[in-house]
CSV table of C-alpha atoms in Angstrom, one decimal:
chain,number,residue,atom,x,y,z
C,1,UNK,CA,94.6,65.6,-37.5
C,2,UNK,CA,94.1,64.4,-41.3
C,3,UNK,CA,91.3,63.7,-43.6
C,4,UNK,CA,92.0,60.7,-45.8
C,5,UNK,CA,90.0,60.1,-49.1
C,6,UNK,CA,90.1,56.7,-50.7
C,7,UNK,CA,88.9,55.7,-54.3
C,8,UNK,CA,87.2,53.6,-55.2
C,9,UNK,CA,85.5,53.0,-51.9
C,10,UNK,CA,84.4,49.6,-53.5
C,11,UNK,CA,84.8,47.6,-56.6
C,12,UNK,CA,84.1,44.3,-58.2
C,13,UNK,CA,86.5,42.8,-60.3
C,14,UNK,CA,87.4,39.9,-62.6
C,15,UNK,CA,90.0,37.5,-62.1
C,16,UNK,CA,93.2,38.4,-63.9
C,17,UNK,CA,92.7,42.3,-64.1
C,18,UNK,CA,94.3,45.2,-62.0
C,19,UNK,CA,92.9,47.9,-59.9
C,20,UNK,CA,94.5,51.0,-58.6
C,21,UNK,CA,93.3,52.4,-55.3
C,22,UNK,CA,94.2,56.0,-54.6
C,23,UNK,CA,94.7,57.7,-51.3
C,24,UNK,CA,94.5,61.4,-51.1
C,25,UNK,CA,95.2,63.4,-47.8
C,26,UNK,CA,94.2,66.9,-46.9
C,27,UNK,CA,97.6,67.8,-45.3
C,28,UNK,CA,101.1,66.8,-45.7
C,29,UNK,CA,102.2,63.9,-43.8
C,30,UNK,CA,105.4,62.2,-42.9
C,31,UNK,CA,104.4,58.6,-43.5
C,32,UNK,CA,101.9,56.8,-45.5
C,33,UNK,CA,101.1,53.1,-45.3
C,34,UNK,CA,98.9,50.6,-46.9
C,35,UNK,CA,97.0,47.8,-45.0
C,36,UNK,CA,95.1,45.0,-46.0
C,37,UNK,CA,92.1,43.6,-43.9
C,38,UNK,CA,90.9,40.3,-45.1
C,39,UNK,CA,87.5,39.2,-44.3
C,40,UNK,CA,87.1,38.4,-40.7
C,41,UNK,CA,90.7,39.2,-40.2
C,42,UNK,CA,92.9,41.9,-38.7
C,43,UNK,CA,94.8,44.3,-40.5
C,44,UNK,CA,98.0,43.4,-42.2
C,45,UNK,CA,100.6,46.0,-43.3
C,46,UNK,CA,101.4,45.6,-47.0
C,47,UNK,CA,104.0,48.4,-47.4
C,48,UNK,CA,105.4,51.8,-46.3
C,49,UNK,CA,104.7,54.3,-49.3
C,50,UNK,CA,108.1,56.5,-49.5
C,51,UNK,CA,107.8,59.7,-51.3
C,52,UNK,CA,110.0,59.5,-54.5
C,53,UNK,CA,111.3,56.1,-54.0
C,54,UNK,CA,110.2,52.4,-53.9
C,55,UNK,CA,107.8,51.5,-51.3
C,56,UNK,CA,109.3,49.3,-48.5
C,57,UNK,CA,107.4,46.0,-48.5
C,58,UNK,CA,106.6,43.9,-45.6
C,59,UNK,CA,107.3,39.9,-45.5
C,60,UNK,CA,105.0,38.2,-48.0
C,61,UNK,CA,104.1,41.3,-50.1
C,62,UNK,CA,106.1,42.0,-53.2
C,63,UNK,CA,106.2,45.0,-55.5
C,64,UNK,CA,105.2,43.0,-58.7
C,65,UNK,CA,101.8,42.3,-56.9
C,66,UNK,CA,101.2,45.5,-55.1
C,67,UNK,CA,103.0,48.4,-56.7
C,68,UNK,CA,102.8,51.3,-54.9
C,69,UNK,CA,103.5,55.0,-55.8
C,70,UNK,CA,103.8,58.2,-53.6
C,71,UNK,CA,104.5,61.1,-55.8
C,72,UNK,CA,104.1,63.8,-53.3
C,73,UNK,CA,103.4,64.3,-49.6
C,74,UNK,CA,99.6,63.7,-49.9
C,75,UNK,CA,98.9,61.3,-52.5
C,76,UNK,CA,99.6,57.6,-52.9
C,77,UNK,CA,98.3,54.7,-55.1
C,78,UNK,CA,98.3,51.0,-54.5
C,79,UNK,CA,97.8,48.7,-57.4
C,80,UNK,CA,96.6,45.1,-56.8
C,81,UNK,CA,97.8,43.2,-59.9
C,82,UNK,CA,96.5,40.0,-61.7
C,83,UNK,CA,94.0,39.8,-59.1
C,84,UNK,CA,92.4,36.4,-57.8
C,85,UNK,CA,89.6,35.9,-55.2
C,86,UNK,CA,92.0,35.5,-52.6
C,87,UNK,CA,92.8,39.3,-53.1
C,88,UNK,CA,89.2,40.1,-51.9
C,89,UNK,CA,89.8,42.5,-49.2
C,90,UNK,CA,89.5,45.9,-47.6
C,91,UNK,CA,92.6,47.8,-48.5
C,92,UNK,CA,93.3,50.8,-46.0
C,93,UNK,CA,95.6,53.6,-46.5
C,94,UNK,CA,96.8,55.2,-43.4
C,95,UNK,CA,99.0,58.2,-42.4
C,96,UNK,CA,101.0,59.6,-39.6
C,97,UNK,CA,101.1,63.6,-39.5
C,98,UNK,CA,103.8,65.8,-38.5
C,99,UNK,CA,105.1,65.0,-35.0
C,100,UNK,CA,104.9,61.3,-35.7
C,101,UNK,CA,102.9,58.3,-34.5
C,102,UNK,CA,105.0,58.0,-31.3
C,103,UNK,CA,104.6,61.6,-30.5
C,104,UNK,CA,100.8,62.1,-31.5
C,105,UNK,CA,99.8,58.7,-30.8
C,106,UNK,CA,97.5,58.4,-33.9
C,107,UNK,CA,97.6,56.6,-37.1
C,108,UNK,CA,95.0,58.2,-39.2
C,109,UNK,CA,93.0,55.7,-41.6
C,110,UNK,CA,91.0,56.0,-44.7
C,111,UNK,CA,87.6,54.4,-44.8
C,112,UNK,CA,89.0,51.6,-47.0
C,113,UNK,CA,88.3,50.3,-50.5
C,114,UNK,CA,86.3,47.1,-50.4
C,115,UNK,CA,87.6,44.8,-53.2
C,116,UNK,CA,85.7,41.9,-54.5
C,117,UNK,CA,87.4,39.6,-57.0
C,118,UNK,CA,85.2,37.0,-59.0
I,1,UNK,CA,108.8,40.1,-32.9
I,2,UNK,CA,106.0,41.8,-31.5
I,3,UNK,CA,102.5,40.3,-31.4
I,4,UNK,CA,98.9,41.0,-30.2
I,5,UNK,CA,96.2,38.6,-29.1
I,6,UNK,CA,92.6,39.6,-28.6
I,7,UNK,CA,91.0,36.2,-27.3
I,8,UNK,CA,87.5,37.2,-27.7
I,9,UNK,CA,86.4,37.2,-31.5
I,10,UNK,CA,82.8,38.2,-30.8
I,11,UNK,CA,81.1,39.5,-27.5
I,12,UNK,CA,77.5,40.5,-27.0
I,13,UNK,CA,76.3,42.7,-24.1
I,14,UNK,CA,73.1,44.2,-23.2
I,15,UNK,CA,72.6,47.9,-23.5
I,16,UNK,CA,73.6,49.7,-20.1
I,17,UNK,CA,75.9,46.8,-19.1
I,18,UNK,CA,79.6,47.2,-18.5
I,19,UNK,CA,82.4,46.0,-20.9
I,20,UNK,CA,85.6,44.6,-20.8
I,21,UNK,CA,87.5,43.4,-24.0
I,22,UNK,CA,90.9,41.7,-23.7
I,23,UNK,CA,94.2,42.4,-25.1
I,24,UNK,CA,97.5,40.7,-24.7
I,25,UNK,CA,100.7,41.5,-26.2
I,26,UNK,CA,104.1,40.1,-26.4
I,27,UNK,CA,107.2,42.5,-26.6
I,28,UNK,CA,110.6,42.6,-25.0
I,29,UNK,CA,110.1,46.1,-23.3
I,30,UNK,CA,107.4,48.3,-22.6
I,31,UNK,CA,105.5,48.8,-25.9
I,32,UNK,CA,103.1,51.6,-27.0
I,33,UNK,CA,99.6,50.3,-26.9
I,34,UNK,CA,96.6,51.4,-28.8
I,35,UNK,CA,92.8,50.7,-29.1
I,36,UNK,CA,91.1,51.5,-32.4
I,37,UNK,CA,87.3,51.2,-33.0
I,38,UNK,CA,86.0,50.4,-36.8
I,39,UNK,CA,82.4,51.1,-37.3
I,40,UNK,CA,80.6,49.1,-40.1
I,41,UNK,CA,81.9,50.8,-43.4
I,42,UNK,CA,84.2,53.1,-41.7
I,43,UNK,CA,87.8,53.6,-41.2
I,44,UNK,CA,89.6,53.0,-37.9
I,45,UNK,CA,89.4,55.7,-35.3
I,46,UNK,CA,91.8,55.8,-32.2
I,47,UNK,CA,90.0,55.3,-28.9
I,48,UNK,CA,92.9,55.6,-26.5
I,49,UNK,CA,96.7,55.0,-26.2
I,50,UNK,CA,99.2,54.3,-23.5
I,51,UNK,CA,102.9,55.2,-24.0
I,52,UNK,CA,104.2,55.8,-20.2
I,53,UNK,CA,102.9,56.9,-16.8
I,54,UNK,CA,99.7,56.4,-15.3
I,55,UNK,CA,98.6,52.9,-16.1
I,56,UNK,CA,94.9,53.9,-16.5
I,57,UNK,CA,94.3,55.8,-19.5
I,58,UNK,CA,91.1,57.8,-20.5
I,59,UNK,CA,89.9,57.6,-24.1
I,60,UNK,CA,87.1,58.9,-26.2
I,61,UNK,CA,83.4,57.8,-25.8
I,62,UNK,CA,83.8,56.9,-22.4
I,63,UNK,CA,86.2,54.2,-22.6
I,64,UNK,CA,89.3,53.5,-20.6
I,65,UNK,CA,92.1,50.9,-20.7
I,66,UNK,CA,94.5,49.9,-18.0
I,67,UNK,CA,98.0,48.7,-18.8
I,68,UNK,CA,99.1,45.8,-16.7
I,69,UNK,CA,102.9,44.8,-17.4
I,70,UNK,CA,102.9,41.7,-15.1
I,71,UNK,CA,99.8,40.4,-17.3
I,72,UNK,CA,101.3,41.8,-20.6
I,73,UNK,CA,97.6,42.9,-20.9
I,74,UNK,CA,95.8,46.2,-22.1
I,75,UNK,CA,92.0,45.6,-21.7
I,76,UNK,CA,89.6,48.0,-22.8
I,77,UNK,CA,86.4,48.9,-20.4
I,78,UNK,CA,83.5,50.9,-20.4
I,79,UNK,CA,81.0,51.0,-17.5
I,80,UNK,CA,77.9,51.2,-19.3
I,81,UNK,CA,77.5,50.6,-23.1
I,82,UNK,CA,75.4,52.2,-25.7
I,83,UNK,CA,74.0,50.8,-28.8
I,84,UNK,CA,76.3,53.1,-30.8
I,85,UNK,CA,79.3,51.1,-29.5
I,86,UNK,CA,78.4,48.2,-31.7
I,87,UNK,CA,81.5,47.9,-33.8
I,88,UNK,CA,84.9,46.1,-34.3
I,89,UNK,CA,87.5,46.9,-31.6
I,90,UNK,CA,91.2,46.3,-32.3
I,91,UNK,CA,94.1,46.4,-30.0
I,92,UNK,CA,97.6,47.5,-31.7
I,93,UNK,CA,101.2,47.5,-30.5
I,94,UNK,CA,103.9,49.8,-31.5
I,95,UNK,CA,107.6,49.6,-31.0
I,96,UNK,CA,109.5,52.6,-30.6
I,97,UNK,CA,112.7,50.7,-30.6
I,98,UNK,CA,112.3,49.6,-34.1
I,99,UNK,CA,112.8,53.1,-35.2
I,100,UNK,CA,109.9,53.3,-37.4
I,101,UNK,CA,106.2,53.8,-36.8
I,102,UNK,CA,104.4,50.9,-37.8
I,103,UNK,CA,101.7,49.1,-35.6
I,104,UNK,CA,100.8,45.4,-35.3
I,105,UNK,CA,97.2,44.7,-34.9
I,106,UNK,CA,95.2,42.0,-33.1
I,107,UNK,CA,92.6,40.2,-34.8
I,108,UNK,CA,89.9,42.3,-33.5
I,109,UNK,CA,86.8,41.8,-31.4
I,110,UNK,CA,83.4,42.2,-32.7
I,111,UNK,CA,80.9,43.9,-30.1
I,112,UNK,CA,77.1,43.4,-30.6
I,113,UNK,CA,74.9,45.2,-28.4
I,114,UNK,CA,71.3,43.8,-27.7
I,115,UNK,CA,68.4,46.1,-26.1
């Protein structure tokens, strides 16, 4: 299993500013992902955080807007840049532990960071 | 491309009543299917999963789900709900042939329990 800590748990931000969300895992994990959950909607994958290299972004998401770092196997950050009210969402970090999702059958999630942009 | 549909946005059931949450998927082969639950203010927790074999899978908290290939469905059931089951439920599909481990989630079903 894995215990995931996200910071901040929630924040209220002004339009045009940027916020960095941190994700810390209590064990080394093979894969880390960032998801967005907009109000009343499902989870949408933003990107896969790759250790020591650029993240792999899904269609509709770009590095300039959502820069991601993953300096080691247990830590990642997601920055939401130049925020607008449309960025108000819950941002979730998720991980795959050793053995892989398709072996263990579980993607572990943090509790999310609820972001409100005014 | 894979997709998941949860037709019911919101379901209300009485405590002690039975529950069925619907999930339909679209994928060219047998997918890997999951049900997650999200309690208010919490992250997602895996309830159960289907990879292969017995099409009726048992999960935590008394939940079960049945994979029906002919209907492309993976409905979640519980014979008697408890007030603590009130939460958001997400069906998800993974595609092993993609060679990666991403999941596609449905839009979720919010479950309300009334006394």
